PDB file of C-alpha atoms in Angstrom:
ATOM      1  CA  UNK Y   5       0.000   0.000   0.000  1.00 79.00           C
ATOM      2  CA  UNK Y   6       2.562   2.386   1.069  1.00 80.00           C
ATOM      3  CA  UNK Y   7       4.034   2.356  -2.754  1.00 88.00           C
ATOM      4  CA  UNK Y   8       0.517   3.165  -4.185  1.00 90.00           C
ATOM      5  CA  UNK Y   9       0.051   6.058  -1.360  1.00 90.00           C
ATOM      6  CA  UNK Y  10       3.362   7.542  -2.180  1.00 90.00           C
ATOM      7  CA  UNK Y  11       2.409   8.121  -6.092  1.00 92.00           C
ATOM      8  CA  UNK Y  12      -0.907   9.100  -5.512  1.00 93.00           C
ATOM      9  CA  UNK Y  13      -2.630  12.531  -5.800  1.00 95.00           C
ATOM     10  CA  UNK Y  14      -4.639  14.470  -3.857  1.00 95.00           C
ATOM     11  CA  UNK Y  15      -7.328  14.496  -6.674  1.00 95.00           C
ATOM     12  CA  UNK Y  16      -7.095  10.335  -6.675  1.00 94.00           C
ATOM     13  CA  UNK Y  17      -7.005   9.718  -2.884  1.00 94.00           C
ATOM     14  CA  UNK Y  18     -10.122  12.221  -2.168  1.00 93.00           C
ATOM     15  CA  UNK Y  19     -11.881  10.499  -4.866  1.00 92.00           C
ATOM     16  CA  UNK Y  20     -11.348   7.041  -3.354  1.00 91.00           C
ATOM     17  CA  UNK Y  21     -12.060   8.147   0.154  1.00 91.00           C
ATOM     18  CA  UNK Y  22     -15.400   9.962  -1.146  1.00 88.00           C
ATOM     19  CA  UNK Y  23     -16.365   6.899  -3.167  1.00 84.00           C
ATOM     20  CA  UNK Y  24     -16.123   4.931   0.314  1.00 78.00           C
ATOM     21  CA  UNK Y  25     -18.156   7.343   2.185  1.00 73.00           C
ATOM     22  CA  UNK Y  26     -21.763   8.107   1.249  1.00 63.00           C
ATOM     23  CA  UNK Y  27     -21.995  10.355   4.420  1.00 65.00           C
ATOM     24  CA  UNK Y  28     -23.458  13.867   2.425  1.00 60.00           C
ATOM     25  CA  UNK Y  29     -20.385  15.888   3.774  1.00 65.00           C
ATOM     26  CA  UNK Y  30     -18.093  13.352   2.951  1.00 73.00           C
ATOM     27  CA  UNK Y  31     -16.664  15.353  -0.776  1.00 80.00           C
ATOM     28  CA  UNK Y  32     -15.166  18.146   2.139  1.00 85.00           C
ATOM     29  CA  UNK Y  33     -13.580  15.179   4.473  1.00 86.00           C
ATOM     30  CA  UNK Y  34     -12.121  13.202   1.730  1.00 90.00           C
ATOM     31  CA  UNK Y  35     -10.362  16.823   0.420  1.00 92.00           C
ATOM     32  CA  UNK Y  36      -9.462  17.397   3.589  1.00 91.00           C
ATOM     33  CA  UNK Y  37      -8.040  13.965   4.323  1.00 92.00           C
ATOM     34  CA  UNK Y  38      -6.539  13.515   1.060  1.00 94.00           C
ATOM     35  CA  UNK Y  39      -4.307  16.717   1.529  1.00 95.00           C
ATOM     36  CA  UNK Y  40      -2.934  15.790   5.049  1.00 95.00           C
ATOM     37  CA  UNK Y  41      -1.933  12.492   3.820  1.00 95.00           C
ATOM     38  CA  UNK Y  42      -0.376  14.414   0.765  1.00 96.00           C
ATOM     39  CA  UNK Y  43       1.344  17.064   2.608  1.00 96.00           C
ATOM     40  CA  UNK Y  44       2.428  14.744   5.467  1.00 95.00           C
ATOM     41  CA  UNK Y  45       4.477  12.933   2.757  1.00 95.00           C
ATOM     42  CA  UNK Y  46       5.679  15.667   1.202  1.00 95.00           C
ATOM     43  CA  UNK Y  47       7.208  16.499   4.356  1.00 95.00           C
ATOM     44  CA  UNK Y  48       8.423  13.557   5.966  1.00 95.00           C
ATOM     45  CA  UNK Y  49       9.027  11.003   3.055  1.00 93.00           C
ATOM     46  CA  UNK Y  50       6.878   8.092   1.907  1.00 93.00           C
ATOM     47  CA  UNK Y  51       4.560   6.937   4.700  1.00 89.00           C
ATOM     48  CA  UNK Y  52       5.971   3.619   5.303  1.00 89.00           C
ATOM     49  CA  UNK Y  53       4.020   2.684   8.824  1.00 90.00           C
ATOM     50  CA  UNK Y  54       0.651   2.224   9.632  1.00 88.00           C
ATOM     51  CA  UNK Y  55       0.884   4.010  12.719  1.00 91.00           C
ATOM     52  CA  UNK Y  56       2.316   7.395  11.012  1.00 92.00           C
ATOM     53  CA  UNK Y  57      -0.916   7.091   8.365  1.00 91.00           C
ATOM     54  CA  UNK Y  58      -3.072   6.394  11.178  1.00 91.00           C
ATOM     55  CA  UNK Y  59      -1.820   9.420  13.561  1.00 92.00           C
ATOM     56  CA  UNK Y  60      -2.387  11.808  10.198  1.00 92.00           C
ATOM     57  CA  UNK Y  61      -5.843  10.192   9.971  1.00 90.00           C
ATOM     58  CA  UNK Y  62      -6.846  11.183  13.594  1.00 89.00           C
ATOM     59  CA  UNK Y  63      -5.381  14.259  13.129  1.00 90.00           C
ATOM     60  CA  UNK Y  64      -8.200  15.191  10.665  1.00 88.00           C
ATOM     61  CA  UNK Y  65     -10.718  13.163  11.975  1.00 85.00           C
ATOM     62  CA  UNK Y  66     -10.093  15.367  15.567  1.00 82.00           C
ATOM     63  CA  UNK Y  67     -10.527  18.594  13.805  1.00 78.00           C
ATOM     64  CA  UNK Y  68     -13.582  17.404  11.749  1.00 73.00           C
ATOM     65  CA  UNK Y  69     -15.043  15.871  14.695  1.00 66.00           C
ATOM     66  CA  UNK Y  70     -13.404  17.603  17.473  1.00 62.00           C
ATOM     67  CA  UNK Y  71     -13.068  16.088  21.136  1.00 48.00           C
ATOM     68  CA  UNK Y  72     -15.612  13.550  20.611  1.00 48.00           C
ATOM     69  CA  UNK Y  73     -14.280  12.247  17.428  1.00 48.00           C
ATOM     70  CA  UNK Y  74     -11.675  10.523  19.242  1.00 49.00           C
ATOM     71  CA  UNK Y  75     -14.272   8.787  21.754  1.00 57.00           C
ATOM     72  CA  UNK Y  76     -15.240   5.719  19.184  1.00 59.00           C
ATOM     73  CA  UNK Y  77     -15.196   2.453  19.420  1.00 63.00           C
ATOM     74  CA  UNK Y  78     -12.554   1.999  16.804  1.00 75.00           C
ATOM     75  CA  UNK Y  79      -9.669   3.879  15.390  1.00 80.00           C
ATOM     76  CA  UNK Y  80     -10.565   6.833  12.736  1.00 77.00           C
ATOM     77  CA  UNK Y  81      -8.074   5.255  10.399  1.00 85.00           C
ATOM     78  CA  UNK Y  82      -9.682   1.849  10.396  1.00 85.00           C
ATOM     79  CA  UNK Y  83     -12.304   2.311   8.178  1.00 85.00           C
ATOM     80  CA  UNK Y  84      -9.697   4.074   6.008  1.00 88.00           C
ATOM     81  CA  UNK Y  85      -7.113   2.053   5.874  1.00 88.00           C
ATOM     82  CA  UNK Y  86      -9.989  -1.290   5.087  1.00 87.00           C
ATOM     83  CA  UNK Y  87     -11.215   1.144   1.863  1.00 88.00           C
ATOM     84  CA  UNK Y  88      -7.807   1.576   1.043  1.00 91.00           C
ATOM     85  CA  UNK Y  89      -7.122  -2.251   1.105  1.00 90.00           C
ATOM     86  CA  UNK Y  90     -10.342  -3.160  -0.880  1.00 90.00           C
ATOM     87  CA  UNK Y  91      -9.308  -0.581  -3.324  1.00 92.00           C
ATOM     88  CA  UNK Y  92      -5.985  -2.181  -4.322  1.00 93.00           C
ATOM     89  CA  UNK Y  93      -6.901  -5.804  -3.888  1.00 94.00           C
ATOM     90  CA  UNK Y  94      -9.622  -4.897  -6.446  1.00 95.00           C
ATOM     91  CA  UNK Y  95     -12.636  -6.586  -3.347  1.00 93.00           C
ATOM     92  CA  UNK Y  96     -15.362  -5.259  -4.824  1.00 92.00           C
ATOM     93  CA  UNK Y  97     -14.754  -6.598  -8.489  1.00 95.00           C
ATOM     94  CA  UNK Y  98     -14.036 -10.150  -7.132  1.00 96.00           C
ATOM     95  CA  UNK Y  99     -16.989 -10.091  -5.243  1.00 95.00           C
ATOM     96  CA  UNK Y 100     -18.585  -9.195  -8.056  1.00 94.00           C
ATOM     97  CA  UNK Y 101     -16.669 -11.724  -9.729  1.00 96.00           C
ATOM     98  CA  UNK Y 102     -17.691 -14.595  -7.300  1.00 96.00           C
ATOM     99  CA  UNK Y 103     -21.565 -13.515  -7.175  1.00 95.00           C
ATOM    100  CA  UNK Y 104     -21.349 -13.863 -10.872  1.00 93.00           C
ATOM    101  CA  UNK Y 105     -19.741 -17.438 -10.820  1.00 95.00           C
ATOM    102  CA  UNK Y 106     -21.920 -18.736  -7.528  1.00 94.00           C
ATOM    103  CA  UNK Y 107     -25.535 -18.252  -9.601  1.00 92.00           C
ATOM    104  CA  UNK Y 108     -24.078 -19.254 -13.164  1.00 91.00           C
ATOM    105  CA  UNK Y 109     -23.841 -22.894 -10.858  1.00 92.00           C
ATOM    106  CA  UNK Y 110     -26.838 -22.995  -9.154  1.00 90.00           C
ATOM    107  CA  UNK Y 111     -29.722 -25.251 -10.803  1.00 90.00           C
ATOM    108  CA  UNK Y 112     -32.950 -23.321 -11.336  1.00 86.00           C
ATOM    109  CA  UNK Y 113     -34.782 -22.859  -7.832  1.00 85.00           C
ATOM    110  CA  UNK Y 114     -31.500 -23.604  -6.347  1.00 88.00           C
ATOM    111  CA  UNK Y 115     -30.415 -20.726  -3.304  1.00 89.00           C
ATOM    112  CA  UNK Y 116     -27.249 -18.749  -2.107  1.00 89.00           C
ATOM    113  CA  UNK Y 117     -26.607 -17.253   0.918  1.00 92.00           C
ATOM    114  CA  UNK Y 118     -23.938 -14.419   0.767  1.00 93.00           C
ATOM    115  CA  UNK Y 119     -22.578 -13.129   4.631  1.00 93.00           C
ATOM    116  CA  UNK Y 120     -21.309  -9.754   4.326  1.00 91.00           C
ATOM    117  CA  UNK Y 121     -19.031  -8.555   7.235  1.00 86.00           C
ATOM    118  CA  UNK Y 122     -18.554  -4.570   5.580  1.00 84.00           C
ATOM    119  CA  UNK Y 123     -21.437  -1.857   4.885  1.00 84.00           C
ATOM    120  CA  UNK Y 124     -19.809  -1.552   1.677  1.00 84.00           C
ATOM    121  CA  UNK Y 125     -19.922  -5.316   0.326  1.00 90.00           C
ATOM    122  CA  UNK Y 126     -23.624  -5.760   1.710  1.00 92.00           C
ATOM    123  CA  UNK Y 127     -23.997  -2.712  -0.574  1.00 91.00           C
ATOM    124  CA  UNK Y 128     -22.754  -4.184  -3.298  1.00 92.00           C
ATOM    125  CA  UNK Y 129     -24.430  -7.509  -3.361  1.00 95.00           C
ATOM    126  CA  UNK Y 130     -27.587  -5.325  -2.619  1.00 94.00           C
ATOM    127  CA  UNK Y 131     -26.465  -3.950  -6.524  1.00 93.00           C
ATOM    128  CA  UNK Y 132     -25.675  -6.926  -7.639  1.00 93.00           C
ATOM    129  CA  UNK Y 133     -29.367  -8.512  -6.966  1.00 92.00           C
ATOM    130  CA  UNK Y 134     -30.876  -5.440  -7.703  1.00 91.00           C
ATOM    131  CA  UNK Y 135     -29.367  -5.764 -11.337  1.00 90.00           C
ATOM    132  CA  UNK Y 136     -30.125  -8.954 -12.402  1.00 90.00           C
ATOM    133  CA  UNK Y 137     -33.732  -8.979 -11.285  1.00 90.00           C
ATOM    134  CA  UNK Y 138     -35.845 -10.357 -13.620  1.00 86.00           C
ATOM    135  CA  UNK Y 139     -39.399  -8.378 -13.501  1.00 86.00           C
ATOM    136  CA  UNK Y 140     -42.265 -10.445 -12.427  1.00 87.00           C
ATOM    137  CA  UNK Y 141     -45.085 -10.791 -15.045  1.00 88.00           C
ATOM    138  CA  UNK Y 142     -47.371  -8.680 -13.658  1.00 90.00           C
ATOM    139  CA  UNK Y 143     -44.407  -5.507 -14.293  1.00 88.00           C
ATOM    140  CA  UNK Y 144     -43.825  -7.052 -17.409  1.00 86.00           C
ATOM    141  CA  UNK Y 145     -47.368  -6.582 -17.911  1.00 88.00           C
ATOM    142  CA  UNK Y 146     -47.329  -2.903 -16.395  1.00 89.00           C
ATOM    143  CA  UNK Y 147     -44.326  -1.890 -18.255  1.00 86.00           C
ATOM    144  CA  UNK Y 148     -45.568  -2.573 -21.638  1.00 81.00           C
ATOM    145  CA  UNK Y 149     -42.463  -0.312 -23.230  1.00 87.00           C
ATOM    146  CA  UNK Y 150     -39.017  -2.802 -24.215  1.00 86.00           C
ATOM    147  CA  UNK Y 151     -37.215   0.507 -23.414  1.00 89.00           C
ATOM    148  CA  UNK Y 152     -37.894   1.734 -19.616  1.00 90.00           C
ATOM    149  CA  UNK Y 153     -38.026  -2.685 -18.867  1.00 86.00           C
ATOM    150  CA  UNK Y 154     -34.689  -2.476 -19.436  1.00 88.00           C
ATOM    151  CA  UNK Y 155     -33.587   0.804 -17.444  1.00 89.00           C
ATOM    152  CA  UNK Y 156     -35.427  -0.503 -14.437  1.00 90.00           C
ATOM    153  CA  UNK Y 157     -34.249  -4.316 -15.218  1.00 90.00           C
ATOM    154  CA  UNK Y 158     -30.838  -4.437 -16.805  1.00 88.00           C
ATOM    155  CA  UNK Y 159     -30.580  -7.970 -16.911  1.00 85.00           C
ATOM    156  CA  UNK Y 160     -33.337  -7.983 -19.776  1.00 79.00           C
ATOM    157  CA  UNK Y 161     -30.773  -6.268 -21.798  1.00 83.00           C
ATOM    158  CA  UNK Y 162     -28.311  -9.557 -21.197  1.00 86.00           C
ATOM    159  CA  UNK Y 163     -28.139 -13.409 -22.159  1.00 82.00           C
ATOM    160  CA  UNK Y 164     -27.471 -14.312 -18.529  1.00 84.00           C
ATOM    161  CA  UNK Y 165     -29.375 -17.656 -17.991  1.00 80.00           C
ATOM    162  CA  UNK Y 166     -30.102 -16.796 -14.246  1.00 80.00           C
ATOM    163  CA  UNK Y 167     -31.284 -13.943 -12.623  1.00 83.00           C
ATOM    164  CA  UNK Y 168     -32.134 -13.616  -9.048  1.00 82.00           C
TER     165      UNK Y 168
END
């Protein structure tokens, strides 16, 4: 990680860190965090320890939050650092990936249970489902135009032979 951090950009780490957060101020934070990691670099070299990115993290987080920022449960930089990691071990596109592969082997009628353990993948299988829906017959029925069927049902657009 601490290679990719030390090329990156204010502009790229503030739009990772806002894609993670869905919070409505969260554009502001991610600038705000994205610059402190930035600057703390550019003055002390390559952040090379977890604790040094984690102190810069609280830093912000303090000042955003103030004094009762720093009364949580878990460390400000934890749920940075884990968005980080799913960012560069690509997490969301192989659980894409594995959703994909688990219903292309189920048998029709056949089940799959998915456990999510982050906001963020339980978000994403949400998408996942919610795209390949396959409208019942009375929408089919409702929706008589091909063209808004497939904006609210993408998988109609597809040759999938499953949908959920």
């Amino acid at each position: 990680m601490h290679e990719w951090l030390a090329n990156a950009s204010v502009a790229e780490l503030a739009w990772l860190l806002r894609e993670g957060d869905r919070h409505p101020s969260a554009g502001m934070h991610a600038e705000r965090m994205a610059q402190a990691i930035v600057d703390d670099q550019d003055r002390h070299g390559p952040c090379m320890s977890a604790r040094r990115f984690a102190d810069v993290i609280e830093e912000v987080m303090s000042n955003i939050h103030g004094v009762e920022g720093r009364q949580r449960a878990s460390h400000p930089a934890t749920g940075v650092i884990g968005l980080f990691r799913a960012f560069l071990n690509q997490e969301v596109e192989h659980l894409r990936a594995g959703l994909a592969a688990a219903f292309r082997r189920l048998r029709p009628g056949g089940r799959c249970v998915v456990a999510c353990a982050r906001p963020q993948d339980h978000e994403e299988v949400r998408r996942f489902l919610m795209e390949h829906e396959a409208p019942s017959p009375e929408i089919t029925e409702r929706l008589p135009s091909p063209r808004r069927r497939l904006e609210l049902f993408p998988l109609a657009g597809t040759d999938l032979d499953y949908s959920v």
